[in-house]
CSV table of C-alpha atoms in Angstrom, one decimal:
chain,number,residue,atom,x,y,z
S,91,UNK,CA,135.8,75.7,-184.9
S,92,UNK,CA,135.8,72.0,-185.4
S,93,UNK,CA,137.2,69.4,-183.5
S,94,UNK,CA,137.8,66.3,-184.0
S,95,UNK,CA,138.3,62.7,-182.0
S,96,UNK,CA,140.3,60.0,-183.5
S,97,UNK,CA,140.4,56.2,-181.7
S,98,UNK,CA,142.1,54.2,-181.0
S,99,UNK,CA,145.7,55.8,-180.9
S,100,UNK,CA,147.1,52.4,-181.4
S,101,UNK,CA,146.0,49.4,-183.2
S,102,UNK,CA,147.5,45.9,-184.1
S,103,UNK,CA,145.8,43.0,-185.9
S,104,UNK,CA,147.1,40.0,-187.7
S,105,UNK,CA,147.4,39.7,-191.3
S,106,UNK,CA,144.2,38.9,-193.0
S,107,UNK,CA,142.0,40.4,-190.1
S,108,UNK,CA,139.9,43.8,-190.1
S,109,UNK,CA,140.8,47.0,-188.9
S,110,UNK,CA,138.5,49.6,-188.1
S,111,UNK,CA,139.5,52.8,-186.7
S,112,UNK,CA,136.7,56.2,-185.5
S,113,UNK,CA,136.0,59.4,-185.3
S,114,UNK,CA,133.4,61.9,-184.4
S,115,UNK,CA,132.6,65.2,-185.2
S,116,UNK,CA,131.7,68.5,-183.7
S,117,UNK,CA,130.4,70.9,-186.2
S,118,UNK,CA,127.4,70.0,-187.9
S,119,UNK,CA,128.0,72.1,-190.7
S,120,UNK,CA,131.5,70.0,-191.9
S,121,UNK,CA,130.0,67.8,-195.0
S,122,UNK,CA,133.4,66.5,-196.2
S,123,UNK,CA,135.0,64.0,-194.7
S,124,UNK,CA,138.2,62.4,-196.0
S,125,UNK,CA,140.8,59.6,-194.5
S,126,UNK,CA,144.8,60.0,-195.1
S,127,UNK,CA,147.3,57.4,-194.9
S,128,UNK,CA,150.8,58.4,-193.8
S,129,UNK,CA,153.6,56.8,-194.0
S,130,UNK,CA,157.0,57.4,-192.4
S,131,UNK,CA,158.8,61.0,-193.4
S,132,UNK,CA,155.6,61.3,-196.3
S,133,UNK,CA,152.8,63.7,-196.2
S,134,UNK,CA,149.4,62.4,-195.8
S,135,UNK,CA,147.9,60.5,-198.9
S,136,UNK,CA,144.0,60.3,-199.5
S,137,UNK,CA,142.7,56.9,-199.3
S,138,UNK,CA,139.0,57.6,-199.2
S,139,UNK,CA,136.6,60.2,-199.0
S,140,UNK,CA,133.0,60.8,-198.3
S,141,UNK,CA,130.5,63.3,-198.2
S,142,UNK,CA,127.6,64.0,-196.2
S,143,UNK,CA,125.0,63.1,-198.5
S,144,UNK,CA,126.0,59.4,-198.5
S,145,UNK,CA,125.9,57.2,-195.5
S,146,UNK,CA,128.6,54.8,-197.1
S,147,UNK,CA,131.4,54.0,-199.5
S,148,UNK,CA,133.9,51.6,-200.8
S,149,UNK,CA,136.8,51.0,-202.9
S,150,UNK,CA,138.4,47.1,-202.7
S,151,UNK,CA,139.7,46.3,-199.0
S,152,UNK,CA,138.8,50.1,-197.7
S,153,UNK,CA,134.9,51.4,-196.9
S,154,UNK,CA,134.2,54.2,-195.0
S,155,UNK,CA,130.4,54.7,-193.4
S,156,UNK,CA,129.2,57.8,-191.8
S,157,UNK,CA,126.0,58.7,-189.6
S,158,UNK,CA,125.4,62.3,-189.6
S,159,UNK,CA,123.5,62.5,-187.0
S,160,UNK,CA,125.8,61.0,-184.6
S,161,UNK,CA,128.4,63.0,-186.4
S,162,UNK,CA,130.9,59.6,-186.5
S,163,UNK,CA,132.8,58.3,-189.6
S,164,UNK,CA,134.5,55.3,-189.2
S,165,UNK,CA,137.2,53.5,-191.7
S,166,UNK,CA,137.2,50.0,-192.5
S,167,UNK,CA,139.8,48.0,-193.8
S,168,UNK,CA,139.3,44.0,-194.6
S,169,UNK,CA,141.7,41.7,-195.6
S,170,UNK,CA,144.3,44.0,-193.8
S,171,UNK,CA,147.8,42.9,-195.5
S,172,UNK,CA,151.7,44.2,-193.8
S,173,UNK,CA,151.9,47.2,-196.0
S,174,UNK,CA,148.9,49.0,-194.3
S,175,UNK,CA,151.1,49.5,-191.6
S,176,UNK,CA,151.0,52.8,-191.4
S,177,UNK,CA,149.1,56.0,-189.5
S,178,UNK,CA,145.7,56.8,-190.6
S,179,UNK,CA,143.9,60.3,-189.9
S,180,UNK,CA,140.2,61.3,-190.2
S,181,UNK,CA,139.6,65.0,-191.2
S,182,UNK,CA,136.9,67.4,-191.2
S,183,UNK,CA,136.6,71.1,-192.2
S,184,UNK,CA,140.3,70.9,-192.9
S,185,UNK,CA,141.2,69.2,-189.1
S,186,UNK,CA,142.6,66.5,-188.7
S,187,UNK,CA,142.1,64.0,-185.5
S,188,UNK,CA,144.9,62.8,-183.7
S,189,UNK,CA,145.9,59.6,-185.7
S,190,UNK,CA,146.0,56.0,-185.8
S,191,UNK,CA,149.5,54.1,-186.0
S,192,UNK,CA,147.8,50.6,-187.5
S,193,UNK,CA,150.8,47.7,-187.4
S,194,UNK,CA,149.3,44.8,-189.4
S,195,UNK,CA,151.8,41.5,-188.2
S,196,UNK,CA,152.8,38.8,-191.0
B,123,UNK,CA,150.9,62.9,-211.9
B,124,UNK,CA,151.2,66.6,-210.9
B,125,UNK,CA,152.4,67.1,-207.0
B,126,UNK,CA,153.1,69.6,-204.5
B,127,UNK,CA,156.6,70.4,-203.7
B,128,UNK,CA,158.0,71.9,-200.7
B,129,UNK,CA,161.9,73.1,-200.6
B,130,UNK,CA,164.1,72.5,-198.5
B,131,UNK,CA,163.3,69.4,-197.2
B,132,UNK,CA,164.9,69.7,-193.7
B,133,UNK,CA,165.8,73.4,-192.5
B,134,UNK,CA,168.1,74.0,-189.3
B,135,UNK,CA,167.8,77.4,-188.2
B,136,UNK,CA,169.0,79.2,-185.0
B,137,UNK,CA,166.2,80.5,-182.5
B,138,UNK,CA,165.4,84.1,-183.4
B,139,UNK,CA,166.2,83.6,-186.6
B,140,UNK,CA,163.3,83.9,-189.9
B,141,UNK,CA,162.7,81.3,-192.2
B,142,UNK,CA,161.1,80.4,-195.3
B,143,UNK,CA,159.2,77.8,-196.8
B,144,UNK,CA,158.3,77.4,-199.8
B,145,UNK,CA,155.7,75.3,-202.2
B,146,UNK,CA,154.9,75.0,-205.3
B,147,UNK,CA,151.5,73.7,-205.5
B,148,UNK,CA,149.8,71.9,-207.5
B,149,UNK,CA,149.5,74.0,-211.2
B,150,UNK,CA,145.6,74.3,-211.6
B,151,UNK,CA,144.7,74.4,-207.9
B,152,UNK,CA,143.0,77.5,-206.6
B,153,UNK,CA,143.5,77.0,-202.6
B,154,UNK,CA,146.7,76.8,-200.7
B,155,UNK,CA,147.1,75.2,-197.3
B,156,UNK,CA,149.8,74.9,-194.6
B,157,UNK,CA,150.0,72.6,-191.8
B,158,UNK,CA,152.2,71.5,-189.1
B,159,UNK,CA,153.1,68.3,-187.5
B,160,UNK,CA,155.2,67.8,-184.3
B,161,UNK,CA,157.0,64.7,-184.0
B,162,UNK,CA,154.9,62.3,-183.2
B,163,UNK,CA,151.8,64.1,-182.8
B,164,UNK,CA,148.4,65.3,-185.0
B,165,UNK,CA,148.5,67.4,-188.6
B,166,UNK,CA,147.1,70.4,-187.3
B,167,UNK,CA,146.0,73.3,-189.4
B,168,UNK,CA,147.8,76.4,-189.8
B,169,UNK,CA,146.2,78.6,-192.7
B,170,UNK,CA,144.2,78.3,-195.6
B,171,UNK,CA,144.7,80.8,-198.6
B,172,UNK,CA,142.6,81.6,-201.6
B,173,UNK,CA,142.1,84.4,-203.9
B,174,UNK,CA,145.2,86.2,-202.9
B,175,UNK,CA,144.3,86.8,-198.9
B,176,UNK,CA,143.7,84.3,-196.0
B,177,UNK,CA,140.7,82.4,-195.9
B,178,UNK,CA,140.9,80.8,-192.0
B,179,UNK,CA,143.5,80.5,-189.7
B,180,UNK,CA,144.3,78.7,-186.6
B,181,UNK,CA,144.9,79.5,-183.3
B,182,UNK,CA,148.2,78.6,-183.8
B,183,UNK,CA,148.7,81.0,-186.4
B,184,UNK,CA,150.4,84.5,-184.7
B,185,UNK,CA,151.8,87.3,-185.6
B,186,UNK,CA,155.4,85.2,-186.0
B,187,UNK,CA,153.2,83.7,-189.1
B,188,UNK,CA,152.6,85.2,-192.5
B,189,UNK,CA,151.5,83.5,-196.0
B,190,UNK,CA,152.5,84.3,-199.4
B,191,UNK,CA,151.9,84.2,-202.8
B,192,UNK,CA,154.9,85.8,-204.1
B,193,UNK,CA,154.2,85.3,-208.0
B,194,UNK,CA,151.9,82.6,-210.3
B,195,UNK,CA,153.3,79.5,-208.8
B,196,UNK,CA,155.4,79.7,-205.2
B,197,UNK,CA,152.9,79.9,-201.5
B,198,UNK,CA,155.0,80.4,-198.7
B,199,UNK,CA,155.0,79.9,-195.0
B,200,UNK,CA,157.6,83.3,-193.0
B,201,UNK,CA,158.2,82.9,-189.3
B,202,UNK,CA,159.3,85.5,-188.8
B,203,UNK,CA,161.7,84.6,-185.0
B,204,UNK,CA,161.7,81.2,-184.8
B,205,UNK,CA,161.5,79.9,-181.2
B,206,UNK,CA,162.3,75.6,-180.3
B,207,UNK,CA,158.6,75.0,-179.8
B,208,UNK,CA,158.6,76.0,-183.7
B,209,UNK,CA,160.8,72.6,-184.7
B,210,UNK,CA,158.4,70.7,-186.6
B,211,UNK,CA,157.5,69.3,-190.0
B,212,UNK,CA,155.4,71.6,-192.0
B,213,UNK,CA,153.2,70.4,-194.8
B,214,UNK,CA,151.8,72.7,-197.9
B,215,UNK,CA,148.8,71.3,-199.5
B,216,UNK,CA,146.5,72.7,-202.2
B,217,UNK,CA,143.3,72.0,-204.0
B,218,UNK,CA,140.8,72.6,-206.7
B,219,UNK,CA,138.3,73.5,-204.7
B,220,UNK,CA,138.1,74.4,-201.1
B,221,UNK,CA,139.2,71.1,-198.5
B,222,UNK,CA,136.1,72.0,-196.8
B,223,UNK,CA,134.8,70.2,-200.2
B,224,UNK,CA,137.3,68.3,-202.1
B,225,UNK,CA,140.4,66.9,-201.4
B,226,UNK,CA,143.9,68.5,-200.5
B,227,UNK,CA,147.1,67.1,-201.7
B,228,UNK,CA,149.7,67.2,-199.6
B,229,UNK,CA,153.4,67.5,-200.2
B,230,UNK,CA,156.1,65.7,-198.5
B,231,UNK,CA,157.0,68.2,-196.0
B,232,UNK,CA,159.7,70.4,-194.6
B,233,UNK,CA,161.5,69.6,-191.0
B,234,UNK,CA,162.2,72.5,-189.3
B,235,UNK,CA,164.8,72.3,-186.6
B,236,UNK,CA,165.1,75.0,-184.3
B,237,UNK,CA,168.6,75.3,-182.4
């Protein structure tokens, strides 16, 4: 089945900076890719998605790219602001990686 | 906007004991989902459910497990003798078309405390 590897397990930047958090892949097969944000006692949220025929997307502060070959997808948040404090999972094939807690300081 | 909705939201049962969790998902999806979520650690995927029968399951997902679509609009999760290692938050999702495709929504969970 697939597996998949999330890092970092933490990360903390400063308001304003970027924030990028990765994760790879083990079944080549997996073509969907999607990113959850989750915030304390919610279920996960979609924030972006992407699938395997595109190498890249964006929607305001948030892009994700992805190299199939490598089988990596990475999330990339700019302009990071305190209320993206929060944990942020990758998927693929319906599992998830282990998480990111993000905690963006004023 | 239309949502998926578990019930209860927190569930304390005694070890040994079965429970039930229910969800109502989402009114036109097609594929059912459960996952759970120890404190503190990954989503990890229990079961997925389509077209009346199980699609994939997990590892984790034993004999103590069964899925149900009792009627049009309710997908549950039995355990059947709940042990402590069970004590978790379990999250029902659902989609349009399968989540190896398409997104899952998720709803806001169910904490189940085993005692």
């Amino acid at each position: 089945g697939e597996n998949v590897e999330q890092h970092p397990s933490t990360l903390s930047v400063q308001e304003g900076d970027s924030a990028v958090i990765k994760c790879t892949y083990s079944d080549s097969a997996s073509n969907y890719f999607p990113w959850y944000k989750q915030e304390l006692g919610k279920g996960p949220q979609l924030i972006i998605d992407i699938r395997s025929n595109v190498g890249e997307k964006k929607d305001q502060r948030i892009a994700v790219t992805l190299n199939k070959t490598a089988k990596h997808f990475s999330l990339h948040i700019t302009e990071t602001q305190p209320e993206d404090s929060a944990v942020y999972f990758c998927a693929a094939s319906m599992r998830f990686g282990a998480g990111t807690r993000l905690t963006v300081k004023p | 906007e239309p949502e998926v909705t578990q019930t209860p939201s927190h569930q304390v049962t005694q070890m040994g004991q079965e429970v039930i969790l229910r969800c109502v998902p989402i009114s036109n999806h097609l594929y059912f989902y459960w996952y759970r979520q120890i404190l503190g650690q990954k989503v990890e995927f229990l079961v997925s459910f389509y077209n009346n029968e199980i699609s994939e399951k997990s590892e984790i997902f034993d004999d103590q497990f069964s899925v149900e679509r009792p009627d049009g609009s309710n997908f549950t999760l039995k355990i059947r003798s709940t042990k402590l290692e069970d004590s978790a938050m379990y999250f029902c999702a659902s989609s349009s078309r399968s989540a190896l495709d398409t997104e899952a929504f998720f709803g806001q969970g169910t904490r189940l405390t085993v005692v």
